[in-house]
Amino acid sequence: MSVEDNKRVVREFCDHFKKSNANGLIDAMTDDATWWVNGKPHLFPSSGTRTKEDAAKMFRNMFSAYTDGLDMQIVSVIGEGDIVAAETRSHATTKTGKVYENEYAFLFTIRDGKIAKVREYTDLLHVLEVFG
């Protein structure tokens, strides 16, 4: 696939967040996909490496906390080969009325038109602030 095709895969992937489309996110990932989040797992439970199945649970739990999806806006996207880097900003309102707005740097590895690997860098203190 071309770099532009890989960028399109990432854009479509991010669109699934706004729609709370956990199945779309899961289907867009390879069977052996991994999702890594920055931080120390003993300090931040969401940190570390997760399997596709773990990510599926994470998506479903996350979407159940929001009133109307997670608006994931892409600020910038660049790619080279099978790697796409995306800078994004999110906005959501939780069912408890708290506002969740975070910023991310994602590194996606694309294989055969699907997400094979995600490295997520985000503000975990904000995650704790909103979700405890």
Short mmCIF file of N, CA and C in Angstrom, two decimals, residues 8-128:
data_model
loop_
_atom_site.label_atom_id
_atom_site.label_comp_id
_atom_site.label_asym_id
_atom_site.label_seq_id
_atom_site.Cartn_x
_atom_site.Cartn_y
_atom_site.Cartn_z
N ARG A 8 -4.94 7.16 4.95
CA ARG A 8 -6.40 7.02 4.87
C ARG A 8 -6.89 5.99 5.89
N VAL A 9 -6.16 4.89 6.05
CA VAL A 9 -6.52 3.88 7.05
C VAL A 9 -6.56 4.51 8.44
N VAL A 10 -5.57 5.32 8.76
CA VAL A 10 -5.51 5.98 10.07
C VAL A 10 -6.66 6.97 10.23
N ARG A 11 -6.94 7.76 9.21
CA ARG A 11 -8.05 8.72 9.29
C ARG A 11 -9.38 8.00 9.52
N GLU A 12 -9.60 6.92 8.79
CA GLU A 12 -10.84 6.15 8.96
C GLU A 12 -10.90 5.52 10.35
N PHE A 13 -9.77 5.06 10.85
CA PHE A 13 -9.70 4.48 12.18
C PHE A 13 -10.12 5.52 13.22
N CYS A 14 -9.57 6.72 13.12
CA CYS A 14 -9.90 7.78 14.09
C CYS A 14 -11.36 8.19 14.00
N ASP A 15 -11.97 8.10 12.83
CA ASP A 15 -13.39 8.44 12.68
C ASP A 15 -14.29 7.51 13.50
N HIS A 16 -13.85 6.29 13.72
CA HIS A 16 -14.67 5.34 14.49
C HIS A 16 -14.86 5.78 15.94
N PHE A 17 -13.94 6.58 16.48
CA PHE A 17 -14.06 7.02 17.87
C PHE A 17 -15.30 7.89 18.05
N LYS A 18 -15.52 8.84 17.15
CA LYS A 18 -16.66 9.75 17.27
C LYS A 18 -17.99 9.00 17.23
N LYS A 19 -18.03 7.93 16.45
CA LYS A 19 -19.26 7.16 16.30
C LYS A 19 -19.42 6.10 17.39
N SER A 20 -18.48 6.05 18.33
CA SER A 20 -18.46 4.99 19.36
C SER A 20 -18.52 3.61 18.70
N ASN A 21 -17.83 3.48 17.60
CA ASN A 21 -17.87 2.26 16.81
C ASN A 21 -16.74 1.32 17.21
N ALA A 22 -16.92 0.63 18.33
CA ALA A 22 -15.89 -0.30 18.80
C ALA A 22 -15.65 -1.39 17.77
N ASN A 23 -16.70 -1.90 17.16
CA ASN A 23 -16.52 -2.96 16.16
C ASN A 23 -15.70 -2.47 14.97
N GLY A 24 -15.92 -1.23 14.55
CA GLY A 24 -15.13 -0.67 13.45
C GLY A 24 -13.66 -0.58 13.80
N LEU A 25 -13.37 -0.17 15.03
CA LEU A 25 -11.98 -0.10 15.49
C LEU A 25 -11.35 -1.48 15.51
N ILE A 26 -12.08 -2.44 16.06
CA ILE A 26 -11.56 -3.80 16.19
C ILE A 26 -11.35 -4.42 14.81
N ASP A 27 -12.32 -4.24 13.92
CA ASP A 27 -12.21 -4.81 12.58
C ASP A 27 -11.07 -4.19 11.79
N ALA A 28 -10.69 -2.97 12.12
CA ALA A 28 -9.61 -2.28 11.41
C ALA A 28 -8.22 -2.75 11.85
N MET A 29 -8.18 -3.63 12.85
CA MET A 29 -6.90 -4.11 13.39
C MET A 29 -6.61 -5.53 12.92
N THR A 30 -5.32 -5.84 12.74
CA THR A 30 -4.93 -7.21 12.41
C THR A 30 -5.20 -8.11 13.61
N ASP A 31 -5.28 -9.40 13.38
CA ASP A 31 -5.56 -10.34 14.47
C ASP A 31 -4.48 -10.30 15.55
N ASP A 32 -3.24 -10.02 15.17
CA ASP A 32 -2.13 -9.99 16.12
C ASP A 32 -1.74 -8.57 16.55
N ALA A 33 -2.64 -7.63 16.35
CA ALA A 33 -2.34 -6.22 16.65
C ALA A 33 -2.04 -6.02 18.14
N THR A 34 -1.20 -5.02 18.40
CA THR A 34 -0.91 -4.61 19.78
C THR A 34 -1.16 -3.12 19.92
N TRP A 35 -1.49 -2.72 21.15
CA TRP A 35 -1.73 -1.31 21.49
C TRP A 35 -0.92 -1.03 22.74
N TRP A 36 0.02 -0.11 22.62
CA TRP A 36 0.88 0.27 23.74
C TRP A 36 0.55 1.70 24.15
N VAL A 37 0.48 1.94 25.47
CA VAL A 37 0.23 3.28 26.00
C VAL A 37 1.40 3.64 26.91
N ASN A 38 1.88 4.90 26.78
CA ASN A 38 3.00 5.35 27.60
C ASN A 38 2.66 5.27 29.09
N GLY A 39 3.68 5.33 29.91
CA GLY A 39 3.49 5.33 31.36
C GLY A 39 3.92 4.03 32.00
N LYS A 40 3.92 4.06 33.30
CA LYS A 40 4.30 2.89 34.10
C LYS A 40 3.04 2.16 34.55
N PRO A 41 2.89 0.89 34.17
CA PRO A 41 1.65 0.17 34.51
C PRO A 41 1.33 0.13 36.01
N HIS A 42 2.35 0.16 36.86
CA HIS A 42 2.05 0.13 38.30
C HIS A 42 1.50 1.48 38.79
N LEU A 43 1.65 2.53 38.00
CA LEU A 43 1.11 3.84 38.34
C LEU A 43 -0.17 4.15 37.57
N PHE A 44 -0.24 3.68 36.33
CA PHE A 44 -1.37 3.96 35.45
C PHE A 44 -1.85 2.64 34.85
N PRO A 45 -2.98 2.16 35.29
CA PRO A 45 -3.46 0.85 34.82
C PRO A 45 -3.62 0.73 33.31
N SER A 46 -3.83 1.84 32.62
CA SER A 46 -4.01 1.77 31.17
C SER A 46 -2.68 1.70 30.41
N SER A 47 -1.57 1.81 31.10
CA SER A 47 -0.25 1.79 30.46
C SER A 47 0.18 0.38 30.10
N GLY A 48 1.14 0.33 29.19
CA GLY A 48 1.71 -0.95 28.80
C GLY A 48 1.16 -1.44 27.48
N THR A 49 1.48 -2.67 27.17
CA THR A 49 1.10 -3.27 25.89
C THR A 49 -0.13 -4.15 26.07
N ARG A 50 -1.06 -4.01 25.14
CA ARG A 50 -2.31 -4.77 25.15
C ARG A 50 -2.47 -5.51 23.82
N THR A 51 -3.17 -6.63 23.87
CA THR A 51 -3.51 -7.37 22.67
C THR A 51 -4.74 -6.74 22.01
N LYS A 52 -5.10 -7.23 20.87
CA LYS A 52 -6.31 -6.77 20.19
C LYS A 52 -7.53 -7.02 21.07
N GLU A 53 -7.58 -8.16 21.73
CA GLU A 53 -8.71 -8.47 22.60
C GLU A 53 -8.77 -7.50 23.78
N ASP A 54 -7.62 -7.17 24.34
CA ASP A 54 -7.57 -6.18 25.43
C ASP A 54 -8.03 -4.81 24.93
N ALA A 55 -7.60 -4.45 23.72
CA ALA A 55 -8.00 -3.16 23.15
C ALA A 55 -9.51 -3.13 22.93
N ALA A 56 -10.09 -4.24 22.50
CA ALA A 56 -11.54 -4.31 22.29
C ALA A 56 -12.27 -4.02 23.60
N LYS A 57 -11.82 -4.61 24.69
CA LYS A 57 -12.42 -4.34 26.01
C LYS A 57 -12.25 -2.88 26.39
N MET A 58 -11.06 -2.34 26.11
CA MET A 58 -10.77 -0.94 26.41
C MET A 58 -11.73 -0.02 25.64
N PHE A 59 -11.92 -0.29 24.35
CA PHE A 59 -12.83 0.54 23.54
C PHE A 59 -14.24 0.49 24.10
N ARG A 60 -14.72 -0.69 24.39
CA ARG A 60 -16.10 -0.83 24.88
C ARG A 60 -16.29 -0.14 26.23
N ASN A 61 -15.34 -0.30 27.12
CA ASN A 61 -15.41 0.38 28.43
C ASN A 61 -15.36 1.89 28.25
N MET A 62 -14.48 2.34 27.39
CA MET A 62 -14.32 3.77 27.14
C MET A 62 -15.62 4.36 26.59
N PHE A 63 -16.19 3.73 25.57
CA PHE A 63 -17.40 4.27 24.96
C PHE A 63 -18.59 4.24 25.91
N SER A 64 -18.60 3.30 26.83
CA SER A 64 -19.71 3.25 27.79
C SER A 64 -19.66 4.41 28.78
N ALA A 65 -18.52 5.09 28.86
CA ALA A 65 -18.36 6.21 29.79
C ALA A 65 -18.77 7.55 29.20
N TYR A 66 -18.93 7.63 27.87
CA TYR A 66 -19.21 8.90 27.20
C TYR A 66 -20.68 9.02 26.82
N THR A 67 -21.14 10.27 26.75
CA THR A 67 -22.52 10.52 26.35
C THR A 67 -22.69 10.45 24.84
N ASP A 68 -21.64 10.83 24.09
CA ASP A 68 -21.79 10.91 22.64
C ASP A 68 -20.46 10.68 21.92
N GLY A 69 -19.80 9.59 22.21
CA GLY A 69 -18.54 9.27 21.53
C GLY A 69 -17.38 10.14 21.96
N LEU A 70 -16.26 9.86 21.37
CA LEU A 70 -15.02 10.59 21.62
C LEU A 70 -14.61 11.24 20.31
N ASP A 71 -14.76 12.56 20.25
CA ASP A 71 -14.40 13.28 19.03
C ASP A 71 -12.88 13.33 18.93
N MET A 72 -12.32 12.58 18.00
CA MET A 72 -10.88 12.48 17.83
C MET A 72 -10.50 13.25 16.58
N GLN A 73 -10.01 14.47 16.76
CA GLN A 73 -9.64 15.34 15.65
C GLN A 73 -8.16 15.16 15.32
N ILE A 74 -7.88 14.90 14.07
CA ILE A 74 -6.48 14.80 13.63
C ILE A 74 -5.95 16.20 13.37
N VAL A 75 -4.87 16.54 14.05
CA VAL A 75 -4.21 17.83 13.89
C VAL A 75 -3.21 17.77 12.74
N SER A 76 -2.43 16.70 12.73
CA SER A 76 -1.45 16.51 11.66
C SER A 76 -1.21 15.02 11.49
N VAL A 77 -0.81 14.66 10.29
CA VAL A 77 -0.51 13.26 9.99
C VAL A 77 0.62 13.22 8.98
N ILE A 78 1.59 12.36 9.26
CA ILE A 78 2.71 12.15 8.33
C ILE A 78 2.95 10.66 8.24
N GLY A 79 3.54 10.25 7.13
CA GLY A 79 3.79 8.82 6.96
C GLY A 79 5.06 8.56 6.19
N GLU A 80 5.60 7.40 6.44
CA GLU A 80 6.74 6.91 5.68
C GLU A 80 6.69 5.39 5.72
N GLY A 81 6.68 4.79 4.56
CA GLY A 81 6.59 3.34 4.50
C GLY A 81 5.29 2.87 5.14
N ASP A 82 5.40 1.93 6.07
CA ASP A 82 4.21 1.40 6.73
C ASP A 82 3.90 2.08 8.06
N ILE A 83 4.59 3.18 8.37
CA ILE A 83 4.40 3.91 9.63
C ILE A 83 3.67 5.22 9.36
N VAL A 84 2.65 5.48 10.17
CA VAL A 84 1.92 6.75 10.10
C VAL A 84 1.92 7.35 11.50
N ALA A 85 2.33 8.61 11.60
CA ALA A 85 2.30 9.35 12.85
C ALA A 85 1.15 10.34 12.78
N ALA A 86 0.35 10.37 13.84
CA ALA A 86 -0.78 11.29 13.89
C ALA A 86 -0.79 12.02 15.22
N GLU A 87 -0.92 13.33 15.14
CA GLU A 87 -1.13 14.17 16.31
C GLU A 87 -2.63 14.42 16.37
N THR A 88 -3.25 14.12 17.51
CA THR A 88 -4.71 14.26 17.61
C THR A 88 -5.09 14.95 18.91
N ARG A 89 -6.34 15.45 18.91
CA ARG A 89 -6.95 16.02 20.11
C ARG A 89 -8.33 15.41 20.26
N SER A 90 -8.68 15.09 21.49
CA SER A 90 -9.99 14.49 21.72
C SER A 90 -10.87 15.41 22.56
N HIS A 91 -12.17 15.18 22.42
CA HIS A 91 -13.14 15.88 23.26
C HIS A 91 -14.32 14.94 23.47
N ALA A 92 -14.75 14.85 24.71
CA ALA A 92 -15.92 14.05 25.05
C ALA A 92 -16.49 14.55 26.37
N THR A 93 -17.75 14.25 26.58
CA THR A 93 -18.39 14.50 27.87
C THR A 93 -18.74 13.14 28.46
N THR A 94 -18.34 12.94 29.70
CA THR A 94 -18.64 11.67 30.34
C THR A 94 -20.08 11.66 30.84
N LYS A 95 -20.57 10.49 31.13
CA LYS A 95 -21.93 10.35 31.64
C LYS A 95 -22.09 10.99 33.02
N THR A 96 -20.96 11.27 33.69
CA THR A 96 -21.01 11.97 34.98
C THR A 96 -20.90 13.48 34.80
N GLY A 97 -20.81 13.94 33.53
CA GLY A 97 -20.77 15.36 33.24
C GLY A 97 -19.38 15.97 33.16
N LYS A 98 -18.34 15.18 33.37
CA LYS A 98 -16.97 15.71 33.25
C LYS A 98 -16.57 15.81 31.79
N VAL A 99 -15.75 16.81 31.50
CA VAL A 99 -15.24 16.98 30.14
C VAL A 99 -13.88 16.31 30.05
N TYR A 100 -13.72 15.48 29.04
CA TYR A 100 -12.45 14.83 28.77
C TYR A 100 -11.90 15.41 27.48
N GLU A 101 -10.77 16.09 27.59
CA GLU A 101 -10.06 16.64 26.44
C GLU A 101 -8.59 16.29 26.60
N ASN A 102 -8.08 15.55 25.65
CA ASN A 102 -6.69 15.12 25.76
C ASN A 102 -6.00 15.30 24.42
N GLU A 103 -4.69 15.25 24.46
CA GLU A 103 -3.88 15.33 23.26
C GLU A 103 -3.05 14.07 23.17
N TYR A 104 -2.80 13.65 21.93
CA TYR A 104 -2.12 12.38 21.70
C TYR A 104 -1.11 12.51 20.58
N ALA A 105 -0.10 11.68 20.66
CA ALA A 105 0.77 11.40 19.53
C ALA A 105 0.68 9.89 19.34
N PHE A 106 0.25 9.47 18.16
CA PHE A 106 0.12 8.06 17.84
C PHE A 106 1.12 7.68 16.76
N LEU A 107 1.71 6.51 16.91
CA LEU A 107 2.49 5.90 15.84
C LEU A 107 1.75 4.62 15.46
N PHE A 108 1.28 4.57 14.23
CA PHE A 108 0.56 3.41 13.73
C PHE A 108 1.45 2.65 12.75
N THR A 109 1.48 1.34 12.87
CA THR A 109 2.10 0.49 11.86
C THR A 109 0.97 -0.17 11.09
N ILE A 110 0.99 -0.02 9.78
CA ILE A 110 -0.06 -0.55 8.92
C ILE A 110 0.47 -1.79 8.19
N ARG A 111 -0.37 -2.83 8.16
CA ARG A 111 0.00 -4.04 7.42
C ARG A 111 -1.24 -4.53 6.65
N ASP A 112 -1.10 -4.63 5.36
CA ASP A 112 -2.19 -5.11 4.50
C ASP A 112 -3.49 -4.35 4.73
N GLY A 113 -3.38 -3.03 4.89
CA GLY A 113 -4.56 -2.19 5.03
C GLY A 113 -5.20 -2.18 6.40
N LYS A 114 -4.52 -2.76 7.39
CA LYS A 114 -5.06 -2.78 8.75
C LYS A 114 -4.01 -2.27 9.74
N ILE A 115 -4.49 -1.88 10.90
CA ILE A 115 -3.62 -1.42 11.98
C ILE A 115 -2.99 -2.64 12.65
N ALA A 116 -1.67 -2.73 12.61
CA ALA A 116 -0.96 -3.86 13.20
C ALA A 116 -0.36 -3.50 14.56
N LYS A 117 -0.08 -2.22 14.75
CA LYS A 117 0.59 -1.81 15.99
C LYS A 117 0.26 -0.34 16.23
N VAL A 118 -0.03 -0.03 17.50
CA VAL A 118 -0.28 1.35 17.90
C VAL A 118 0.61 1.66 19.09
N ARG A 119 1.25 2.82 19.03
CA ARG A 119 1.98 3.36 20.18
C ARG A 119 1.30 4.69 20.49
N GLU A 120 0.74 4.81 21.68
CA GLU A 120 -0.03 5.98 22.08
C GLU A 120 0.70 6.73 23.19
N TYR A 121 0.92 8.01 22.94
CA TYR A 121 1.53 8.90 23.93
C TYR A 121 0.46 9.93 24.30
N THR A 122 0.11 10.01 25.58
CA THR A 122 -0.96 10.90 26.00
C THR A 122 -0.73 11.38 27.43
N ASP A 123 -1.57 12.27 27.90
CA ASP A 123 -1.49 12.81 29.26
C ASP A 123 -2.29 11.91 30.19
N LEU A 124 -1.60 11.00 30.85
CA LEU A 124 -2.28 10.05 31.73
C LEU A 124 -2.78 10.69 33.01
N LEU A 125 -2.19 11.80 33.43
CA LEU A 125 -2.71 12.49 34.61
C LEU A 125 -4.11 13.03 34.34
N HIS A 126 -4.35 13.48 33.12
CA HIS A 126 -5.70 13.94 32.77
C HIS A 126 -6.69 12.77 32.77
N VAL A 127 -6.25 11.62 32.29
CA VAL A 127 -7.11 10.42 32.32
C VAL A 127 -7.51 10.13 33.78
N LEU A 128 -6.55 10.16 34.68
CA LEU A 128 -6.84 9.93 36.10
C LEU A 128 -7.76 11.01 36.67
#
